[in-house]
Amino acid sequence: MRIGDAAAAAGTTPRALRFYEERGVLPPPPRTASGQREYGPDDVARARVVRELLALGLTVEDLSGVADRIDVLVKNPQRRCGPPDPGVPGSRVADRRLAALDAEIDRLTRLRDRLAQHVDNGPGSSHSSPAAAVSAAAAEAQ
């Protein structure tokens, strides 16, 4: 099938399939005599797994490091991640992504707390910060 049909079957776009191929997440498909990409059912299944992994919060960079192992999930979609094995390249990709997400949540929580400290909490309070003044002006405009 051509790239548009494969993309539709995988729930993505032709541009995304090309991008995954460029980044090494998907192997280059065979080409027709006229140079067009030709996808088969295995290619579509692999693209679906990639989409599912991206939806779980992994990045294309995460997946490019374990691209050779994505077929394991294609063949066994119910497979769960086992404990990390230092001898297996990429076995800690989920742990690293979880740690990065936790760090980002911590950073955003601290940022939110700082902003909340500067928000005007009631009428008549002084505007001790630009954020409080903006909040008060927005409230008055409504």
PDB file of C-alpha atoms in Angstrom:
ATOM      1  CA  MET A   1       0.000   0.000   0.000  1.00  0.00           C
ATOM      2  CA  ARG A   2       1.118   3.565  -0.616  1.00  0.00           C
ATOM      3  CA  ILE A   3       2.177   5.935   2.142  1.00  0.00           C
ATOM      4  CA  GLY A   4      -1.200   7.705   2.455  1.00  0.00           C
ATOM      5  CA  ASP A   5      -3.070   4.441   2.902  1.00  0.00           C
ATOM      6  CA  ALA A   6      -0.465   3.109   5.342  1.00  0.00           C
ATOM      7  CA  ALA A   7      -0.593   6.312   7.375  1.00  0.00           C
ATOM      8  CA  ALA A   8      -4.387   6.206   7.556  1.00  0.00           C
ATOM      9  CA  ALA A   9      -4.309   2.548   8.605  1.00  0.00           C
ATOM     10  CA  ALA A  10      -1.769   3.352  11.341  1.00  0.00           C
ATOM     11  CA  GLY A  11      -3.654   6.413  12.578  1.00  0.00           C
ATOM     12  CA  THR A  12      -1.014   8.915  11.578  1.00  0.00           C
ATOM     13  CA  THR A  13       0.059  11.058   8.637  1.00  0.00           C
ATOM     14  CA  PRO A  14       2.393  10.449   5.695  1.00  0.00           C
ATOM     15  CA  ARG A  15       4.615  13.206   7.033  1.00  0.00           C
ATOM     16  CA  ALA A  16       4.895  11.407  10.393  1.00  0.00           C
ATOM     17  CA  LEU A  17       5.838   8.132   8.683  1.00  0.00           C
ATOM     18  CA  ARG A  18       8.596   9.914   6.770  1.00  0.00           C
ATOM     19  CA  PHE A  19       9.775  11.581   9.979  1.00  0.00           C
ATOM     20  CA  TYR A  20       9.899   8.231  11.857  1.00  0.00           C
ATOM     21  CA  GLU A  21      11.870   6.766   8.966  1.00  0.00           C
ATOM     22  CA  GLU A  22      14.329   9.704   8.983  1.00  0.00           C
ATOM     23  CA  ARG A  23      14.838   9.303  12.739  1.00  0.00           C
ATOM     24  CA  GLY A  24      15.424   5.567  12.467  1.00  0.00           C
ATOM     25  CA  VAL A  25      12.272   4.533  14.334  1.00  0.00           C
ATOM     26  CA  LEU A  26      10.807   2.871  11.250  1.00  0.00           C
ATOM     27  CA  PRO A  27      12.972   1.042   8.727  1.00  0.00           C
ATOM     28  CA  PRO A  28      12.827   2.334   5.164  1.00  0.00           C
ATOM     29  CA  PRO A  29      10.129   0.419   3.293  1.00  0.00           C
ATOM     30  CA  PRO A  30      10.782  -1.099  -0.109  1.00  0.00           C
ATOM     31  CA  ARG A  31      10.149   1.166  -3.060  1.00  0.00           C
ATOM     32  CA  THR A  32       8.254   0.632  -6.270  1.00  0.00           C
ATOM     33  CA  ALA A  33       9.952   0.942  -9.652  1.00  0.00           C
ATOM     34  CA  SER A  34       8.827   4.577  -9.714  1.00  0.00           C
ATOM     35  CA  GLY A  35      10.433   5.225  -6.293  1.00  0.00           C
ATOM     36  CA  GLN A  36       7.294   5.368  -4.171  1.00  0.00           C
ATOM     37  CA  ARG A  37       7.326   3.786  -0.729  1.00  0.00           C
ATOM     38  CA  GLU A  38       5.403   0.520  -0.522  1.00  0.00           C
ATOM     39  CA  TYR A  39       4.120  -0.495   2.925  1.00  0.00           C
ATOM     40  CA  GLY A  40       2.881  -3.864   4.083  1.00  0.00           C
ATOM     41  CA  PRO A  41       0.830  -4.978   7.091  1.00  0.00           C
ATOM     42  CA  ASP A  42       3.965  -5.386   9.249  1.00  0.00           C
ATOM     43  CA  ASP A  43       4.979  -1.791   8.536  1.00  0.00           C
ATOM     44  CA  VAL A  44       1.528  -0.551   9.543  1.00  0.00           C
ATOM     45  CA  ALA A  45       1.620  -2.639  12.736  1.00  0.00           C
ATOM     46  CA  ARG A  46       5.024  -1.213  13.620  1.00  0.00           C
ATOM     47  CA  ALA A  47       3.793   2.353  13.016  1.00  0.00           C
ATOM     48  CA  ARG A  48       0.812   1.684  15.297  1.00  0.00           C
ATOM     49  CA  VAL A  49       3.119   0.483  18.076  1.00  0.00           C
ATOM     50  CA  VAL A  50       5.247   3.604  17.619  1.00  0.00           C
ATOM     51  CA  ARG A  51       2.138   5.794  17.935  1.00  0.00           C
ATOM     52  CA  GLU A  52       1.075   3.944  21.096  1.00  0.00           C
ATOM     53  CA  LEU A  53       4.525   4.357  22.653  1.00  0.00           C
ATOM     54  CA  LEU A  54       4.551   8.056  21.798  1.00  0.00           C
ATOM     55  CA  ALA A  55       1.085   8.406  23.347  1.00  0.00           C
ATOM     56  CA  LEU A  56       2.516   6.899  26.565  1.00  0.00           C
ATOM     57  CA  GLY A  57       4.984   9.770  26.792  1.00  0.00           C
ATOM     58  CA  LEU A  58       8.062   8.302  25.154  1.00  0.00           C
ATOM     59  CA  THR A  59       9.790  10.501  22.593  1.00  0.00           C
ATOM     60  CA  VAL A  60      10.989   9.767  19.071  1.00  0.00           C
ATOM     61  CA  GLU A  61      14.523  10.023  20.443  1.00  0.00           C
ATOM     62  CA  ASP A  62      13.684   7.405  23.097  1.00  0.00           C
ATOM     63  CA  LEU A  63      12.331   5.093  20.424  1.00  0.00           C
ATOM     64  CA  SER A  64      15.186   5.582  17.995  1.00  0.00           C
ATOM     65  CA  GLY A  65      17.497   4.150  20.656  1.00  0.00           C
ATOM     66  CA  VAL A  66      15.434   0.964  20.867  1.00  0.00           C
ATOM     67  CA  ALA A  67      14.094   0.798  17.304  1.00  0.00           C
ATOM     68  CA  ASP A  68      15.469  -2.708  16.822  1.00  0.00           C
ATOM     69  CA  ARG A  69      13.310  -3.910  19.737  1.00  0.00           C
ATOM     70  CA  ILE A  70       9.976  -2.417  18.621  1.00  0.00           C
ATOM     71  CA  ASP A  71       9.239  -5.565  16.621  1.00  0.00           C
ATOM     72  CA  VAL A  72       9.023  -7.470  19.920  1.00  0.00           C
ATOM     73  CA  LEU A  73       5.951  -5.375  20.769  1.00  0.00           C
ATOM     74  CA  VAL A  74       4.568  -5.788  17.258  1.00  0.00           C
ATOM     75  CA  LYS A  75       4.704  -9.564  17.634  1.00  0.00           C
ATOM     76  CA  ASN A  76       3.445  -9.532  21.239  1.00  0.00           C
ATOM     77  CA  PRO A  77       1.368  -6.390  21.920  1.00  0.00           C
ATOM     78  CA  GLN A  78       0.459  -7.534  25.442  1.00  0.00           C
ATOM     79  CA  ARG A  79       4.099  -7.754  26.493  1.00  0.00           C
ATOM     80  CA  ARG A  80       5.011  -5.700  29.537  1.00  0.00           C
ATOM     81  CA  CYS A  81       8.328  -4.095  30.321  1.00  0.00           C
ATOM     82  CA  GLY A  82      10.400  -6.292  32.552  1.00  0.00           C
ATOM     83  CA  PRO A  83      12.992  -5.159  35.036  1.00  0.00           C
ATOM     84  CA  PRO A  84      15.855  -3.238  33.418  1.00  0.00           C
ATOM     85  CA  ASP A  85      18.730  -5.419  32.280  1.00  0.00           C
ATOM     86  CA  PRO A  86      22.032  -3.520  32.157  1.00  0.00           C
ATOM     87  CA  GLY A  87      23.252  -5.910  29.461  1.00  0.00           C
ATOM     88  CA  VAL A  88      20.398  -5.054  27.086  1.00  0.00           C
ATOM     89  CA  PRO A  89      20.742  -1.743  25.248  1.00  0.00           C
ATOM     90  CA  GLY A  90      17.723   0.490  25.788  1.00  0.00           C
ATOM     91  CA  SER A  91      16.230  -1.580  28.590  1.00  0.00           C
ATOM     92  CA  ARG A  92      16.076   1.494  30.838  1.00  0.00           C
ATOM     93  CA  VAL A  93      14.333   3.792  28.338  1.00  0.00           C
ATOM     94  CA  ALA A  94      11.006   3.693  30.230  1.00  0.00           C
ATOM     95  CA  ASP A  95      12.747   4.320  33.562  1.00  0.00           C
ATOM     96  CA  ARG A  96      14.618   7.295  32.108  1.00  0.00           C
ATOM     97  CA  ARG A  97      11.417   8.734  30.629  1.00  0.00           C
ATOM     98  CA  LEU A  98       9.574   8.278  33.947  1.00  0.00           C
ATOM     99  CA  ALA A  99      12.400  10.089  35.754  1.00  0.00           C
ATOM    100  CA  ALA A 100      12.290  12.922  33.192  1.00  0.00           C
ATOM    101  CA  LEU A 101       8.510  13.215  33.570  1.00  0.00           C
ATOM    102  CA  ASP A 102       8.814  13.262  37.369  1.00  0.00           C
ATOM    103  CA  ALA A 103      11.433  16.016  37.154  1.00  0.00           C
ATOM    104  CA  GLU A 104       9.213  18.048  34.811  1.00  0.00           C
ATOM    105  CA  ILE A 105       6.209  17.602  37.122  1.00  0.00           C
ATOM    106  CA  ASP A 106       8.337  18.798  40.065  1.00  0.00           C
ATOM    107  CA  ARG A 107       9.533  21.816  38.066  1.00  0.00           C
ATOM    108  CA  LEU A 108       5.998  22.724  36.992  1.00  0.00           C
ATOM    109  CA  THR A 109       4.667  22.276  40.534  1.00  0.00           C
ATOM    110  CA  ARG A 110       7.314  24.670  41.884  1.00  0.00           C
ATOM    111  CA  LEU A 111       6.524  27.146  39.104  1.00  0.00           C
ATOM    112  CA  ARG A 112       2.804  26.906  39.832  1.00  0.00           C
ATOM    113  CA  ASP A 113       3.394  27.425  43.558  1.00  0.00           C
ATOM    114  CA  ARG A 114       5.527  30.510  42.877  1.00  0.00           C
ATOM    115  CA  LEU A 115       2.885  31.963  40.583  1.00  0.00           C
ATOM    116  CA  ALA A 116       0.109  31.205  43.080  1.00  0.00           C
ATOM    117  CA  GLN A 117       2.030  33.143  45.746  1.00  0.00           C
ATOM    118  CA  HIS A 118       1.911  36.244  43.521  1.00  0.00           C
ATOM    119  CA  VAL A 119      -1.735  36.084  42.537  1.00  0.00           C
ATOM    120  CA  ASP A 120      -4.091  38.614  44.122  1.00  0.00           C
ATOM    121  CA  ASN A 121      -6.246  36.663  46.575  1.00  0.00           C
ATOM    122  CA  GLY A 122      -8.968  39.205  47.191  1.00  0.00           C
ATOM    123  CA  PRO A 123     -10.325  42.717  46.716  1.00  0.00           C
ATOM    124  CA  GLY A 124      -8.390  45.537  48.273  1.00  0.00           C
ATOM    125  CA  SER A 125      -5.071  43.727  48.589  1.00  0.00           C
ATOM    126  CA  SER A 126      -2.027  45.544  47.295  1.00  0.00           C
ATOM    127  CA  HIS A 127      -0.447  44.579  44.004  1.00  0.00           C
ATOM    128  CA  SER A 128       2.972  43.532  45.190  1.00  0.00           C
ATOM    129  CA  SER A 129       3.950  41.874  41.933  1.00  0.00           C
ATOM    130  CA  PRO A 130       3.326  42.169  38.204  1.00  0.00           C
ATOM    131  CA  ALA A 131       1.438  38.840  38.253  1.00  0.00           C
ATOM    132  CA  ALA A 132      -0.929  40.123  40.931  1.00  0.00           C
ATOM    133  CA  ALA A 133      -1.515  43.330  38.982  1.00  0.00           C
ATOM    134  CA  VAL A 134      -2.279  41.389  35.812  1.00  0.00           C
ATOM    135  CA  SER A 135      -4.699  39.112  37.692  1.00  0.00           C
ATOM    136  CA  ALA A 136      -6.460  42.094  39.249  1.00  0.00           C
ATOM    137  CA  ALA A 137      -6.724  43.895  35.912  1.00  0.00           C
ATOM    138  CA  ALA A 138      -8.148  40.790  34.261  1.00  0.00           C
ATOM    139  CA  ALA A 139     -10.711  40.379  37.059  1.00  0.00           C
ATOM    140  CA  GLU A 140     -11.766  44.018  36.763  1.00  0.00           C
ATOM    141  CA  ALA A 141     -12.202  43.689  32.994  1.00  0.00           C
ATOM    142  CA  GLN A 142     -14.791  40.938  33.402  1.00  0.00           C
TER     143      GLN A 142
END
